[in-house]
Short mmCIF file of C-alpha atoms in Angstrom, two decimals:
data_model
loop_
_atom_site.label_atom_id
_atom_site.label_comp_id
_atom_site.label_asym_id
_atom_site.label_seq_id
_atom_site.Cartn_x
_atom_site.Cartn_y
_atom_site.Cartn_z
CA UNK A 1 4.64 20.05 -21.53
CA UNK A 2 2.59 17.66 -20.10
CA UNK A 3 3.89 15.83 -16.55
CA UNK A 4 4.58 12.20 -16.65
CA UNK A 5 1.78 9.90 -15.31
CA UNK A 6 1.90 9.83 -11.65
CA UNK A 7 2.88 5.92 -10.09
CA UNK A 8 0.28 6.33 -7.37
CA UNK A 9 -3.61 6.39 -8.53
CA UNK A 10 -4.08 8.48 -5.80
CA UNK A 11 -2.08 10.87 -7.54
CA UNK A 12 -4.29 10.57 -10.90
CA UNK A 13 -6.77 13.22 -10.16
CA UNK A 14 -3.83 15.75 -9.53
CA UNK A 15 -2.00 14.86 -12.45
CA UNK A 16 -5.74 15.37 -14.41
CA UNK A 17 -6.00 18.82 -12.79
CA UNK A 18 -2.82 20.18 -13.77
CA UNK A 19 -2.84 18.79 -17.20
CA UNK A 20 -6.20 20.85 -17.62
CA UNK A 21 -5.17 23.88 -16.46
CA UNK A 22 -2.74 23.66 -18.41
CA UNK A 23 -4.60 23.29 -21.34
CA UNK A 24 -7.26 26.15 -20.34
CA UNK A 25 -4.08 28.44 -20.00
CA UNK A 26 -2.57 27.57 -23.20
CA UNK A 27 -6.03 28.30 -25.37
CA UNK A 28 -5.80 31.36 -23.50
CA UNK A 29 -2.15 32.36 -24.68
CA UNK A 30 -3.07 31.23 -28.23
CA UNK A 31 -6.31 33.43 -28.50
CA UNK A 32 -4.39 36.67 -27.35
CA UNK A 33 -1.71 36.19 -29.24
CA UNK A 34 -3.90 35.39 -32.61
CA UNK A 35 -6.19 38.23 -31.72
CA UNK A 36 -3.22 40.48 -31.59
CA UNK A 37 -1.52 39.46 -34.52
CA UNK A 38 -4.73 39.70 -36.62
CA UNK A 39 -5.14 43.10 -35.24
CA UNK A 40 -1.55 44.14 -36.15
CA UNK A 41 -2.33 42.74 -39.35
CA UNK A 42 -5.68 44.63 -40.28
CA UNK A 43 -4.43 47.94 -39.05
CA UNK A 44 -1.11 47.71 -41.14
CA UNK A 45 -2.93 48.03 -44.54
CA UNK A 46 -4.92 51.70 -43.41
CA UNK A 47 -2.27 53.22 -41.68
CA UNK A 48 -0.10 53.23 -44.65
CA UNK A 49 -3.00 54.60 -46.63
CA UNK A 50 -3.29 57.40 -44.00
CA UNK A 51 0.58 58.15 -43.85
CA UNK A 52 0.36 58.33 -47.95
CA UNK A 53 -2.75 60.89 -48.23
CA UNK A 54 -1.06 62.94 -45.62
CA UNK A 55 1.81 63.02 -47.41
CA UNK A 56 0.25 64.19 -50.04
CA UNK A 57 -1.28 66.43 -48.60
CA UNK A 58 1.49 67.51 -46.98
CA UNK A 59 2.80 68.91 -50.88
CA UNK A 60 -0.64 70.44 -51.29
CA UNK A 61 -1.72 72.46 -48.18
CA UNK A 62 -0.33 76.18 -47.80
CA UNK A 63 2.87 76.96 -45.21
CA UNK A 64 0.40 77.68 -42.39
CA UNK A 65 -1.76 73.99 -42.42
CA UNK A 66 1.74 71.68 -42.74
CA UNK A 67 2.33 71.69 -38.95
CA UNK A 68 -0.93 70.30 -37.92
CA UNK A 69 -0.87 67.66 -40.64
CA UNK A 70 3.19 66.94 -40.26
CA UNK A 71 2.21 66.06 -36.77
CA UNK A 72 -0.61 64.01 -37.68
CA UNK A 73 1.69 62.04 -39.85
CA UNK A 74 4.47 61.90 -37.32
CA UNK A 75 1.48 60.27 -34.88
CA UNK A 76 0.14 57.65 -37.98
CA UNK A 77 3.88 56.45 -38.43
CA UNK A 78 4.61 56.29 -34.88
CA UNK A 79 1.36 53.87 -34.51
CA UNK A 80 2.91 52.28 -37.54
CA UNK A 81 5.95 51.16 -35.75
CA UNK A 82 4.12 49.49 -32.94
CA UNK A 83 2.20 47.66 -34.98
CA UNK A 84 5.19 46.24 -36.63
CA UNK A 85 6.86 45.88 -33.33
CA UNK A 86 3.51 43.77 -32.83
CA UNK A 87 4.03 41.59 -35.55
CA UNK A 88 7.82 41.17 -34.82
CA UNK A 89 7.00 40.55 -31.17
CA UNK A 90 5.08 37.47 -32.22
CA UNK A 91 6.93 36.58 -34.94
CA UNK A 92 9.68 36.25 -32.02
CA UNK A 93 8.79 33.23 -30.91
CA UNK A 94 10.43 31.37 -34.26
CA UNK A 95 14.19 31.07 -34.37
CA UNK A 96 16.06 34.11 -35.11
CA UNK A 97 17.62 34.21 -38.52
CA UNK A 98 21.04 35.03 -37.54
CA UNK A 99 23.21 37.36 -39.64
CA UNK A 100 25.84 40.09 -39.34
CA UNK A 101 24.43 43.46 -40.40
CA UNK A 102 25.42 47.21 -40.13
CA UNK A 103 24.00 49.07 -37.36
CA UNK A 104 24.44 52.56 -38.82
CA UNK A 105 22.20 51.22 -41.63
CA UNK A 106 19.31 50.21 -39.22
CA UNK A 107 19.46 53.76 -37.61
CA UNK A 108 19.41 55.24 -41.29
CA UNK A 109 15.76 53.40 -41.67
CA UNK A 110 14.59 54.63 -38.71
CA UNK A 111 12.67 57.90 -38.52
CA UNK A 112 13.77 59.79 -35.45
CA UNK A 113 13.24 63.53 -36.02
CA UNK A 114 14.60 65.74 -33.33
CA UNK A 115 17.48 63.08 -32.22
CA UNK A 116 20.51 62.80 -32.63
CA UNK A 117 22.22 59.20 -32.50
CA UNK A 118 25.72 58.31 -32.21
CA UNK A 119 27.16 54.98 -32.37
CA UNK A 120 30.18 53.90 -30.65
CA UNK A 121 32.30 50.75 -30.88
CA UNK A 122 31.78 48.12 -33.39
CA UNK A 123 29.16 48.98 -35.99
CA UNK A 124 28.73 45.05 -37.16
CA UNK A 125 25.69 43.00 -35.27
CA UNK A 126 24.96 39.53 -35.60
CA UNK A 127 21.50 38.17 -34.98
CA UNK A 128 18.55 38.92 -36.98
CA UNK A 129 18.04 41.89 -38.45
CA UNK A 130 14.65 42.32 -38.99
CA UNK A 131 13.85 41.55 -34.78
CA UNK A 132 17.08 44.05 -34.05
CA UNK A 133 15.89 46.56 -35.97
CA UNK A 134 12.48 46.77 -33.99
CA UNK A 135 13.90 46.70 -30.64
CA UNK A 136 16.32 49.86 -31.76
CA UNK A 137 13.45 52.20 -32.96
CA UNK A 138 11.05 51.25 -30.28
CA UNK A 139 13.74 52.08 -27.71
CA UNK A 140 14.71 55.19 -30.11
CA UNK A 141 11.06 56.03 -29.90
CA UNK A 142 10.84 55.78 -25.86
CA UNK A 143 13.88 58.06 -25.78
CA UNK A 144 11.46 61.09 -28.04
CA UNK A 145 8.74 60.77 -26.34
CA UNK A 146 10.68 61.13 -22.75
CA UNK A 147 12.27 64.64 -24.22
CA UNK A 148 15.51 62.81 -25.57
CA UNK A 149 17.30 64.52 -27.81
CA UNK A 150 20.42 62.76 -28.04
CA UNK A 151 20.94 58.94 -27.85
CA UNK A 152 24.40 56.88 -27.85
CA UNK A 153 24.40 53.19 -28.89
CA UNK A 154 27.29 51.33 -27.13
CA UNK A 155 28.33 48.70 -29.01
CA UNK A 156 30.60 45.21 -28.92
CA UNK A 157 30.93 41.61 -27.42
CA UNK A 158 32.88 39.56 -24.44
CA UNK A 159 33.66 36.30 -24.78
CA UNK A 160 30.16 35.30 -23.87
CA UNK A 161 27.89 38.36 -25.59
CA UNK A 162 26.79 40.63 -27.95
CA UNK A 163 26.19 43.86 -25.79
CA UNK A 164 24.08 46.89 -27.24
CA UNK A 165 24.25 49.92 -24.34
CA UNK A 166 21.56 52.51 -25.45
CA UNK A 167 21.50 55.33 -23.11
CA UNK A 168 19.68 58.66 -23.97
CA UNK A 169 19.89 61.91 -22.32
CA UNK A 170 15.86 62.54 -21.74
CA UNK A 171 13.74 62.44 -18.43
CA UNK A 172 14.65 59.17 -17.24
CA UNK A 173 12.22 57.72 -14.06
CA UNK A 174 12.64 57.74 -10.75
CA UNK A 175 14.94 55.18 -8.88
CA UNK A 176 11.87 53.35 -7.58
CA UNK A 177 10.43 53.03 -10.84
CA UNK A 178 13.33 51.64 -12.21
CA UNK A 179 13.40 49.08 -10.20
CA UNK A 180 9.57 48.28 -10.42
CA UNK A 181 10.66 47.82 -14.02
CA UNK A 182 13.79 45.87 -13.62
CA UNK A 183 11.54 43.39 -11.21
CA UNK A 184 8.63 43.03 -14.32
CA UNK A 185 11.47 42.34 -16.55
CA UNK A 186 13.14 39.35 -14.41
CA UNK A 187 9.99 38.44 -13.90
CA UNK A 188 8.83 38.50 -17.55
CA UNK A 189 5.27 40.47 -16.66
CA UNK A 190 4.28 41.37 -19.39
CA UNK A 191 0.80 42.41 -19.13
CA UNK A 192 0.85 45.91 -19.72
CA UNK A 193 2.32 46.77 -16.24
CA UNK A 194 5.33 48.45 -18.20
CA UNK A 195 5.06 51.65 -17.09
CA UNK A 196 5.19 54.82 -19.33
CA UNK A 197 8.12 52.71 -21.01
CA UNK A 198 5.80 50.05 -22.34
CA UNK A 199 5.84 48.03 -25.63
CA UNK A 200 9.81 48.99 -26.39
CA UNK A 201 11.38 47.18 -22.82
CA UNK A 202 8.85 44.76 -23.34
CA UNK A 203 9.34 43.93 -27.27
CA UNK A 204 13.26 43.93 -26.07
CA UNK A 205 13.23 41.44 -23.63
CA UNK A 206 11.09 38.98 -25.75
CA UNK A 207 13.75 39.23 -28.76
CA UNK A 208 16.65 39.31 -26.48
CA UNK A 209 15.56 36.11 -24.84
CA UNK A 210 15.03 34.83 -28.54
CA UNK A 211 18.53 35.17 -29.39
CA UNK A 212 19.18 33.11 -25.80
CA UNK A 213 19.74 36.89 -23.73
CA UNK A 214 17.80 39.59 -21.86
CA UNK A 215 17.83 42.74 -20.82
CA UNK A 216 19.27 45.13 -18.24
CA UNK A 217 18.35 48.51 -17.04
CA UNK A 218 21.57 49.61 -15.52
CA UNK A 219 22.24 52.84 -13.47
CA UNK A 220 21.83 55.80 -16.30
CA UNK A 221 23.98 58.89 -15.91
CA UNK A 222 22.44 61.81 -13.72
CA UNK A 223 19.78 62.53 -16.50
CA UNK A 224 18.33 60.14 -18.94
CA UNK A 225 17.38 56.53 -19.21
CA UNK A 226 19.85 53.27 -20.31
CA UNK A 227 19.06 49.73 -21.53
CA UNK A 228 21.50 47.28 -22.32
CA UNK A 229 20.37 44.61 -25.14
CA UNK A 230 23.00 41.33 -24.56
CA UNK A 231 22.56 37.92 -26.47
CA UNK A 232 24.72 34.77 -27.17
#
């Protein structure tokens, strides 16, 4: 947004300044974020080539070679899903396309072997889907890779919010941590300073703020890690 012109002329070469940096800054945003789409973009192609030969050979290898290769696979599709999370996470900057879908049927699609999810309260969401749907199994994916093995979704709405509470019963982080993360959140740092949490807080808090929300890391239970998702 560029500031009205200043009433002083003394004020001109200020206003010039910060009108520059301004654009400097924005060429900046726009070349990140077009590298990383393009990137997103060129590595979606192979990786589904590589997830389809190892399945294959997944059929074709004797008992003894699967586990290697299953793991392999489990590795390509997890890289899979942040690259989609990529391309989501810019997409996010569009208007959501709101609708009312079925929770249990985005945690059908997504591949979380070795957790078990339970949902409880309403299983309807509206907003859009496809953005939803990302945020879900990137948090789903923090929880297995923190030693999660089971995960409850919390789900419903106030007069002001839809409110998704997604608490899993893995390592957690320490108390300062948390609030190192909670601080990068409010402050919407985004520049890899994550911490071992990463792209799925991150990707979470750009949707949520999409659909006119955020994100909060409230206290979790004695073990484990929680994240509630609220928008309008």
């Amino acid at each position: 947004t560029q500031p009205e012109p200043p009433n002083l002329e003394e004020l001109t070469p200020i206003s010039e300044a910060i009108n520059d940096l301004g654009h400097r800054l924005a060429l900046r945003v726009n070349r990140e974020r077009s590298f990383a789409a393009h990137a997103a973009h060129a590595l979606r192609t192979p990786l589904a080539g590589i997830d389809a030969q190892l399945a294959l050979a997944l059929r074709e290898l004797p008992e003894s070679q699967r586990p290697r290769v299953l793991r392999a696979r489990e590795a390509s599709q997890r890289l899979a899903h942040v690259v989609k999370a990529l391309l989501v996470m810019f997409r996010s900057g569009t208007e959501p396309n709101w609708q009312v879908f079925s929770l249990s049927n985005v945690l059908r699609a997504v591949p979380t072997p070795g957790l078990v999810c339970e949902v409880q309260g309403s299983d309807a969401l509206n907003g859009d889907p496809d953005l939803l749907s990302a945020v879900v199994a990137n948090l789903l994916d923090n929880a297995t890779r923190h030693g999660a093995t089971h995960v409850t979704l919390h789900s419903g709405a106030d007069e002001h919010f839809n409110r998704l509470l997604v608490v899993d019963n893995g390592a957690g982080c320490p108390a300062s941590e948390l609030q190192r993360l909670r601080v990068l959140l409010g402050d919407q740092r985004y520049s890899g300073e994550g911490g071992s949490h990463g792209l799925g807080l991150v990707l979470a808090d750009i949707v949520m703020r999409a659909h006119l929300g955020g994100v909060r890391l409230p206290e979790p239970p004695a073990r484990g890690f929680a994240v509630e998702l609220y928008w309008a």
